[in-house]
Tab-separated table of C-alpha atoms in Angstrom:
chain	number	residue	atom	x	y	z
A	1	MET	CA	68.761	55.901	183.589
A	2	SER	CA	68.231	52.498	185.232
A	3	GLU	CA	68.707	49.246	183.364
A	4	ALA	CA	64.930	48.878	183.141
A	5	GLY	CA	64.713	52.309	181.549
A	6	THR	CA	67.107	51.919	178.619
A	7	PRO	CA	65.465	52.155	175.179
A	8	SER	CA	66.255	48.527	174.298
A	9	ARG	CA	64.964	47.337	177.677
A	10	LEU	CA	61.758	49.328	177.282
A	11	ALA	CA	61.183	47.850	173.870
A	12	ALA	CA	61.615	44.364	175.337
A	13	LEU	CA	59.144	45.164	178.133
A	14	ARG	CA	56.572	46.459	175.686
A	15	ALA	CA	56.966	43.286	173.643
A	16	ALA	CA	56.524	41.195	176.823
A	17	ALA	CA	53.410	43.241	177.829
A	18	SER	CA	51.877	42.672	174.415
A	19	ARG	CA	51.876	38.952	175.134
A	20	ILE	CA	49.824	39.394	178.293
A	21	GLY	CA	46.049	39.893	178.126
A	22	THR	CA	45.512	38.495	174.651
A	23	THR	CA	42.014	37.298	175.604
A	24	LEU	CA	39.176	38.167	177.969
A	25	ASP	CA	39.882	34.993	179.948
A	26	GLU	CA	41.364	35.594	183.428
A	27	ASP	CA	43.047	32.165	183.592
A	28	THR	CA	44.786	32.808	180.279
A	29	THR	CA	45.965	36.242	181.415
A	30	CYS	CA	47.456	34.819	184.633
A	31	ALA	CA	49.227	32.043	182.696
A	32	GLU	CA	50.638	34.640	180.274
A	33	LEU	CA	51.851	36.806	183.172
A	34	THR	CA	53.695	33.999	185.020
A	35	ARG	CA	55.206	32.734	181.773
A	36	GLU	CA	56.606	36.177	180.955
A	37	VAL	CA	57.832	36.752	184.530
A	38	ALA	CA	59.666	33.428	184.605
A	39	GLY	CA	61.154	34.229	181.229
A	40	GLN	CA	62.328	37.659	182.430
A	41	VAL	CA	63.844	36.817	185.858
A	42	GLY	CA	63.970	33.032	185.998
A	43	GLY	CA	62.986	30.876	188.991
A	44	ALA	CA	59.331	30.099	189.746
A	45	ALA	CA	56.303	32.336	189.289
A	46	ALA	CA	52.662	31.923	190.312
A	47	VAL	CA	49.495	33.913	190.917
A	48	LEU	CA	47.452	33.980	194.082
A	49	ARG	CA	43.946	35.198	193.316
A	50	LEU	CA	41.567	36.796	195.819
A	51	GLY	CA	37.806	36.764	195.628
A	52	ARG	CA	37.609	33.260	194.171
A	53	ARG	CA	35.050	30.755	195.490
A	54	ALA	CA	37.625	27.961	195.685
A	55	GLY	CA	40.122	27.938	198.531
A	56	SER	CA	43.350	29.882	198.175
A	57	ARG	CA	46.060	28.239	196.130
A	58	TYR	CA	48.801	29.131	193.710
A	59	GLU	CA	47.634	29.100	190.133
A	60	ALA	CA	49.329	29.344	186.732
A	61	VAL	CA	52.579	28.022	188.277
A	62	VAL	CA	55.648	28.127	186.130
A	63	GLY	CA	58.901	26.570	187.346
A	64	ASN	CA	59.638	24.728	190.584
A	65	SER	CA	56.665	25.262	192.868
A	66	ALA	CA	58.747	24.132	195.892
A	67	LEU	CA	60.481	27.505	195.729
A	68	LEU	CA	57.255	29.410	196.385
A	69	PRO	CA	56.613	30.700	199.926
A	70	GLY	CA	53.758	29.481	202.073
A	71	LEU	CA	50.316	30.676	201.107
A	72	PRO	CA	49.582	32.560	204.388
A	73	TRP	CA	52.500	34.907	203.761
A	74	ALA	CA	51.453	35.691	200.192
A	75	GLU	CA	47.804	36.081	201.264
A	76	GLU	CA	48.793	38.501	203.979
A	77	VAL	CA	50.819	40.605	201.524
A	78	ALA	CA	47.934	40.651	199.001
A	79	ARG	CA	45.298	41.532	201.623
A	80	ARG	CA	47.471	44.164	203.192
A	81	ALA	CA	47.900	45.726	199.758
A	82	GLY	CA	44.139	45.486	199.213
A	83	GLY	CA	43.576	47.527	202.339
A	84	THR	CA	45.774	50.340	201.078
A	85	VAL	CA	44.826	50.484	197.381
A	86	GLY	CA	43.601	54.027	197.845
A	87	SER	CA	47.218	55.157	198.139
A	88	GLY	CA	48.035	54.050	194.583
A	89	LEU	CA	49.526	50.982	192.881
A	90	GLY	CA	50.928	48.466	195.302
A	91	HIS	CA	54.718	48.287	195.241
A	92	PRO	CA	56.667	45.007	195.124
A	93	VAL	CA	57.122	43.506	198.583
A	94	ALA	CA	60.304	41.410	199.115
A	95	GLY	CA	60.588	38.678	201.677
A	96	HIS	CA	62.486	35.522	202.585
A	97	ALA	CA	65.901	37.170	202.362
A	98	GLY	CA	65.113	38.767	199.051
A	99	HIS	CA	64.649	35.482	197.209
A	100	VAL	CA	60.860	35.995	197.047
A	101	LEU	CA	59.025	38.900	195.456
A	102	CYS	CA	55.299	39.498	195.855
A	103	VAL	CA	53.531	42.080	193.679
A	104	PRO	CA	49.878	42.899	194.377
A	105	VAL	CA	47.599	42.693	191.313
A	106	ILE	CA	45.782	46.007	191.605
A	107	ALA	CA	43.526	47.776	189.086
A	108	GLY	CA	40.715	50.291	189.441
A	109	GLY	CA	41.191	50.622	193.185
A	110	ARG	CA	40.770	46.877	193.800
A	111	CYS	CA	43.252	44.199	194.665
A	112	TYR	CA	42.644	40.938	192.764
A	113	GLY	CA	45.524	38.975	194.274
A	114	ALA	CA	49.269	38.868	193.912
A	115	LEU	CA	52.045	37.714	191.619
A	116	VAL	CA	54.680	35.722	193.485
A	117	GLY	CA	58.150	35.120	192.111
A	118	ALA	CA	60.826	33.031	193.824
A	119	ARG	CA	64.427	32.005	193.156
A	120	GLU	CA	66.655	29.546	194.962
A	121	THR	CA	69.808	31.688	195.261
A	122	ALA	CA	70.126	35.156	193.728
A	123	ALA	CA	68.048	37.865	195.341
A	124	PHE	CA	65.804	40.038	193.141
A	125	THR	CA	67.372	43.305	192.102
A	126	ALA	CA	65.604	46.661	192.080
A	127	ALA	CA	65.510	46.583	188.258
A	128	GLU	CA	63.909	43.152	188.306
A	129	ALA	CA	61.352	44.360	190.832
A	130	GLU	CA	60.487	47.197	188.429
A	131	VAL	CA	60.023	44.707	185.578
A	132	LEU	CA	57.675	42.543	187.649
A	133	ALA	CA	55.728	45.577	188.792
A	134	PHE	CA	55.292	46.783	185.220
A	135	LEU	CA	54.136	43.404	183.895
A	136	THR	CA	51.826	42.860	186.862
A	137	GLU	CA	50.233	46.283	186.480
A	138	HIS	CA	49.623	45.541	182.811
A	139	ALA	CA	48.105	42.154	183.624
A	140	ALA	CA	45.938	43.643	186.424
A	141	SER	CA	43.996	45.812	183.989
A	142	HIS	CA	43.205	42.740	181.887
A	143	VAL	CA	42.179	40.751	184.954
A	144	ARG	CA	39.833	43.580	185.847
A	145	HIS	CA	38.329	43.590	182.338
A	146	ALA	CA	38.002	39.796	182.390
A	147	ARG	CA	36.075	39.843	185.693
A	148	GLU	CA	33.856	42.657	184.493
A	149	HIS	CA	33.187	40.729	181.298
A	150	ASP	CA	32.341	37.564	183.310
A	151	ALA	CA	29.984	39.588	185.518
A	152	VAL	CA	28.174	41.010	182.526
A	153	SER	CA	28.033	37.557	180.906
A	154	ALA	CA	26.457	36.139	184.060
A	155	ILE	CA	23.862	38.907	184.104
A	156	VAL	CA	23.079	38.358	180.404
A	157	GLY	CA	22.878	34.614	181.001
A	158	LYS	CA	20.254	35.176	183.675
A	159	LEU	CA	18.472	37.579	181.344
A	160	GLN	CA	18.549	34.911	178.672
A	161	ARG	CA	16.795	32.434	180.901
A	162	ALA	CA	14.230	35.093	181.756
A	163	LEU	CA	13.678	36.424	178.239
A	164	LEU	CA	14.032	33.232	176.267
A	165	SER	CA	11.046	31.619	177.871
A	166	GLU	CA	9.661	28.596	176.152
A	167	PRO	CA	7.329	29.361	173.253
A	168	GLY	CA	3.616	29.177	174.010
A	169	ARG	CA	1.890	25.833	173.663
A	170	PRO	CA	0.373	25.213	170.206
A	171	HIS	CA	-2.986	23.502	169.760
A	172	PRO	CA	-2.938	19.710	170.273
A	173	ASN	CA	-3.485	19.250	166.533
A	174	LEU	CA	0.075	20.449	165.846
A	175	ASP	CA	3.436	18.889	166.798
A	176	VAL	CA	6.088	21.602	167.337
A	177	ALA	CA	9.773	21.497	168.388
A	178	THR	CA	12.166	24.407	168.764
A	179	ARG	CA	15.908	24.897	169.365
A	180	TYR	CA	18.051	27.875	170.260
A	181	LEU	CA	21.843	27.702	169.924
A	182	PRO	CA	23.959	30.731	170.926
A	183	VAL	CA	26.975	31.300	168.714
A	184	GLY	CA	30.176	29.593	169.898
A	185	GLN	CA	30.572	28.852	173.585
A	186	SER	CA	29.516	32.320	174.727
A	187	THR	CA	26.721	32.826	177.198
A	188	LEU	CA	25.940	36.123	175.509
A	189	ILE	CA	22.835	35.951	173.361
A	190	GLY	CA	21.581	37.671	170.305
A	191	GLY	CA	18.104	38.538	169.196
A	192	ASP	CA	17.050	35.197	167.677
A	193	TRP	CA	13.789	33.747	168.952
A	194	CYS	CA	10.899	31.370	168.281
A	195	GLU	CA	7.279	31.667	169.335
A	196	THR	CA	3.976	29.844	169.002
A	197	VAL	CA	0.588	31.498	169.721
A	198	ARG	CA	-2.745	29.710	169.923
A	199	LEU	CA	-5.476	31.323	167.861
A	200	HIS	CA	-9.195	30.597	167.564
A	201	PHE	CA	-10.671	27.625	165.700
A	202	GLY	CA	-7.646	25.355	166.233
A	203	ARG	CA	-5.189	27.576	164.406
A	204	THR	CA	-1.634	28.283	165.635
A	205	LEU	CA	0.753	31.095	164.792
A	206	LEU	CA	4.386	29.997	164.334
A	207	VAL	CA	7.047	32.735	164.438
A	208	VAL	CA	10.823	33.054	164.120
A	209	GLY	CA	12.595	36.386	164.416
A	210	ASP	CA	16.108	37.832	164.474
A	211	VAL	CA	16.964	41.206	166.007
A	212	MET	CA	20.177	42.790	164.686
A	213	GLY	CA	23.228	42.414	166.942
A	214	HIS	CA	24.093	40.389	170.021
A	215	GLY	CA	24.148	40.721	173.756
A	216	LEU	CA	22.021	42.594	176.229
A	217	GLU	CA	20.615	45.268	173.912
A	218	ALA	CA	19.527	42.720	171.247
A	219	ALA	CA	18.042	40.504	173.955
A	220	VAL	CA	15.984	43.400	175.369
A	221	ASP	CA	14.696	44.373	171.923
A	222	MET	CA	13.934	40.738	171.203
A	223	THR	CA	11.660	40.448	174.206
A	224	ALA	CA	9.946	43.729	173.223
A	225	TYR	CA	9.176	42.340	169.744
A	226	ARG	CA	8.075	39.058	171.251
A	227	SER	CA	5.733	40.697	173.785
A	228	ALA	CA	4.265	42.961	171.084
A	229	LEU	CA	3.696	39.995	168.818
A	230	ARG	CA	1.747	38.140	171.495
A	231	TYR	CA	-0.398	41.218	172.103
A	232	ILE	CA	-1.047	41.870	168.399
A	233	ALA	CA	-1.708	38.178	167.677
A	234	SER	CA	-4.473	38.139	170.288
A	235	ALA	CA	-6.567	40.180	167.838
A	236	ASP	CA	-6.449	37.196	165.434
A	237	LEU	CA	-5.097	39.188	162.457
A	238	PRO	CA	-3.651	37.550	159.340
A	239	PRO	CA	0.188	37.288	159.343
A	240	HIS	CA	0.880	40.235	157.046
A	241	ARG	CA	-1.234	42.544	159.221
A	242	VAL	CA	0.549	41.329	162.371
A	243	LEU	CA	3.860	42.339	160.701
A	244	ARG	CA	2.415	45.683	159.672
A	245	GLN	CA	1.509	46.514	163.274
A	246	LEU	CA	4.849	45.227	164.600
A	247	ASP	CA	6.657	47.374	162.079
A	248	ALA	CA	4.698	50.468	163.025
A	249	LEU	CA	5.348	49.943	166.725
A	250	ALA	CA	9.067	49.442	166.228
A	251	ALA	CA	9.366	52.418	163.896
A	252	GLY	CA	7.880	54.608	166.585
A	253	GLU	CA	10.808	53.754	168.906
A	254	PRO	CA	13.994	55.198	167.387
A	255	GLU	CA	16.258	53.184	169.678
A	256	ARG	CA	14.658	49.853	168.800
A	257	ARG	CA	16.896	47.732	166.622
A	258	PRO	CA	15.512	46.468	163.306
A	259	ALA	CA	14.531	42.826	163.078
A	260	THR	CA	13.605	40.231	160.504
A	261	CYS	CA	10.575	38.038	161.163
A	262	LEU	CA	8.733	35.159	159.508
A	263	ILE	CA	5.148	34.280	160.529
A	264	ALA	CA	3.256	31.145	159.578
A	265	GLN	CA	-0.431	30.789	160.481
A	266	VAL	CA	-1.288	27.072	160.435
A	267	ASP	CA	-4.925	26.079	159.933
A	268	PRO	CA	-5.288	22.307	160.368
A	269	ASN	CA	-9.012	22.294	159.635
A	270	ARG	CA	-8.353	23.702	156.145
A	271	GLY	CA	-5.036	21.930	155.702
A	272	GLN	CA	-3.197	25.148	154.839
A	273	VAL	CA	-0.590	27.567	156.118
A	274	THR	CA	-0.334	31.294	155.460
A	275	PHE	CA	3.064	33.048	155.581
A	276	ALA	CA	4.272	36.614	155.778
A	277	SER	CA	7.921	37.729	155.853
A	278	ALA	CA	9.674	40.855	157.067
A	279	GLY	CA	13.106	40.577	155.496
A	280	HIS	CA	13.466	36.939	156.610
A	281	LEU	CA	14.768	33.822	154.855
A	282	PRO	CA	12.113	31.522	153.359
A	283	PRO	CA	10.719	28.519	155.264
A	284	ALA	CA	11.576	24.944	154.276
A	285	ILE	CA	9.214	22.024	153.997
A	286	THR	CA	9.875	18.289	153.926
A	287	ASP	CA	7.603	15.855	152.117
A	288	GLU	CA	6.534	12.284	152.730
A	289	ARG	CA	9.756	10.962	151.076
A	290	GLY	CA	12.003	13.065	153.305
A	291	HIS	CA	12.962	15.528	150.598
A	292	THR	CA	13.343	19.228	151.437
A	293	SER	CA	12.343	22.283	149.429
A	294	LEU	CA	12.049	26.028	150.100
A	295	LEU	CA	8.674	27.770	149.882
A	296	PRO	CA	8.449	31.069	147.994
A	297	VAL	CA	7.219	33.831	150.293
A	298	PRO	CA	7.078	37.549	149.351
A	299	VAL	CA	9.679	39.392	151.421
A	300	GLY	CA	8.864	42.778	152.859
A	301	PRO	CA	11.183	45.222	154.645
A	302	PRO	CA	12.624	44.335	158.079
A	303	LEU	CA	10.616	45.408	161.087
A	304	GLY	CA	11.344	48.899	162.372
A	305	THR	CA	11.676	50.628	159.002
A	306	GLY	CA	8.081	51.876	158.993
A	307	LEU	CA	7.767	51.003	155.324
A	308	GLY	CA	5.222	48.196	155.624
A	309	GLY	CA	4.381	46.452	152.382
A	310	TYR	CA	3.937	42.906	153.685
A	311	GLU	CA	2.089	40.366	151.578
A	312	PRO	CA	0.650	36.932	152.472
A	313	ALA	CA	1.390	33.617	150.742
A	314	THR	CA	-0.686	30.479	151.288
A	315	CYS	CA	0.068	26.860	150.547
A	316	ARG	CA	-1.432	23.429	151.283
A	317	LEU	CA	-0.183	21.435	154.232
A	318	ASP	CA	-0.849	17.835	155.172
A	319	PRO	CA	0.375	15.553	158.005
A	320	SER	CA	3.101	14.017	155.803
A	321	GLN	CA	4.868	17.362	155.568
A	322	THR	CA	7.021	19.213	158.114
A	323	LEU	CA	7.530	22.986	158.188
A	324	VAL	CA	10.958	24.251	159.204
A	325	LEU	CA	11.351	27.968	160.127
A	326	PHE	CA	14.839	29.202	160.969
A	327	THR	CA	17.060	32.233	161.447
A	328	ASP	CA	19.979	32.982	159.135
A	329	GLY	CA	22.596	31.581	161.526
A	330	LEU	CA	21.489	28.081	160.536
A	331	VAL	CA	22.583	28.414	156.906
A	332	GLU	CA	24.734	31.519	156.379
A	333	ARG	CA	28.494	31.078	156.223
A	334	ARG	CA	31.061	33.825	155.751
A	335	GLY	CA	32.022	34.304	152.101
A	336	GLU	CA	29.272	31.989	150.836
A	337	ASP	CA	26.456	33.160	148.518
A	338	ILE	CA	23.104	32.955	150.300
A	339	ASP	CA	21.538	30.932	147.482
A	340	HIS	CA	24.277	28.329	147.923
A	341	SER	CA	23.670	28.383	151.699
A	342	LEU	CA	19.942	27.795	151.211
A	343	GLY	CA	20.784	25.059	148.675
A	344	ARG	CA	22.640	23.164	151.372
A	345	LEU	CA	19.499	23.146	153.486
A	346	ALA	CA	17.387	22.039	150.523
A	347	GLY	CA	19.808	19.161	150.061
A	348	VAL	CA	19.201	17.685	153.533
A	349	ARG	CA	17.239	14.431	153.450
A	350	PHE	CA	15.194	13.037	156.308
A	351	ARG	CA	13.777	9.659	157.223
A	352	PRO	CA	10.152	9.577	156.072
A	353	ALA	CA	7.732	10.414	158.904
A	354	SER	CA	10.555	11.438	161.240
A	355	PRO	CA	9.258	13.043	164.472
A	356	VAL	CA	9.697	16.806	164.541
A	357	GLU	CA	12.403	16.506	167.199
A	358	ASP	CA	14.363	14.193	164.896
A	359	VAL	CA	13.893	16.637	162.007
A	360	LEU	CA	15.540	19.388	164.085
A	361	ASP	CA	18.342	17.104	165.252
A	362	THR	CA	19.052	16.097	161.665
A	363	VAL	CA	19.083	19.589	160.193
A	364	LEU	CA	21.242	20.984	162.977
A	365	ALA	CA	23.748	18.100	162.586
A	366	ARG	CA	23.871	18.194	158.764
A	367	LEU	CA	24.416	21.926	158.703
A	368	ASP	CA	26.935	21.796	161.596
A	369	ALA	CA	24.888	24.418	163.483
A	370	ARG	CA	26.938	24.055	166.664
A	371	HIS	CA	29.816	25.673	164.818
A	372	ALA	CA	27.672	28.373	163.218
A	373	GLU	CA	28.970	31.941	162.926
A	374	ASP	CA	25.753	33.403	164.347
A	375	ASP	CA	23.008	32.463	166.786
A	376	VAL	CA	20.563	29.833	165.542
A	377	ALA	CA	16.856	29.601	166.232
A	378	VAL	CA	14.889	26.922	164.416
A	379	LEU	CA	11.337	25.565	164.658
A	380	ALA	CA	9.763	22.449	163.165
A	381	ALA	CA	5.992	21.831	162.986
A	382	ARG	CA	3.741	19.168	161.589
A	383	LEU	CA	-0.002	18.615	161.520
A	384	ARG	CA	-0.938	15.747	163.777
A	385	ASP	CA	-2.719	12.961	161.995
A	386	ARG	CA	-6.254	12.866	163.372
A	387	GLY	CA	-5.944	9.074	163.688
A	388	ALA	CA	-2.662	9.203	165.651
A	389	HIS	CA	-2.145	9.086	169.363
A	390	PRO	CA	-0.878	12.240	171.130
A	391	ASP	CA	2.707	10.869	170.977
A	392	GLY	CA	2.450	10.646	167.184
A	393	SER	CA	2.195	6.843	166.975
A	394	ALA	CA	-0.438	5.020	165.010
A	395	PRO	CA	-3.506	3.794	166.892
């Protein structure tokens, strides 16, 4: 049995491999690979990646970079390996009197680049070549997964821009602002959304919804709910009947994910708003002093259950008040009771007569929404004072 094959050596290699590919980030994987290689055989280690938009260069360098061979040699080794990937995993290729070792990074029949190791004096042994080949093969599978993940993320990002179109324009008698914040730094999106729909006689329908889950499937279901809402709302039904029809449509599609939804029909001429909720958190309202309270709205089952049972709730609304509709990512925190979470929102204070954009900025900042544990969609709306200019200022 070779030195690399002894039980103790295999255990050490498995331990080293476990420290490579700890994330779905390709840069991190390459850095972990070169760090482990340098720790195993000494000298300098670097990765040359193919298929990158930037020009070729050594990356994730550990040790003395002056020991590394010229880029053309390493590129030629990597590209030659890429042309023969059909024959199996690329074997280590030694050069420069054995003081340099180049191992193609190959996974799934594709060459992603090469690991390059170099030492000043001692040539690499066959056992060391086996170690580098083993670690590189392990890293290659993670590089492949990272690139596939990035490709899917890019597709979903484009889908986000296509699906998360701006809400429709409300009537001029209503000031509306919306925000959507995806969780963390990910480009992947969930099913959170906002919508506004113009109705007859100066009324506007305000909507927030949240489809279960994240990513592509949730985004597709979100746009299905959103499109259905626009179609149903064109019949000018009261909010609870809009939810009833949305629920029936979703229940008829077994693969459609359930969703929560809150609808507010604002009627400026009557100075009132009518709500209906499908498993959603209640709306908030701010008064002329900048104080916040939660409005009681009967909560029916989430959309997609086919159970129906939605009820309307109506309250007065005047230009000194601001409605805030939101998804649960704004307030919910892991391990925290939902009543306490909603209480934090009710404790937010605003400057009296703050523009709706400022109301959103304030609530997002006070609740630290940029570090939320779920996607956040939030909408603020206020009746426009009939005596005010379109920008909200006094005449």
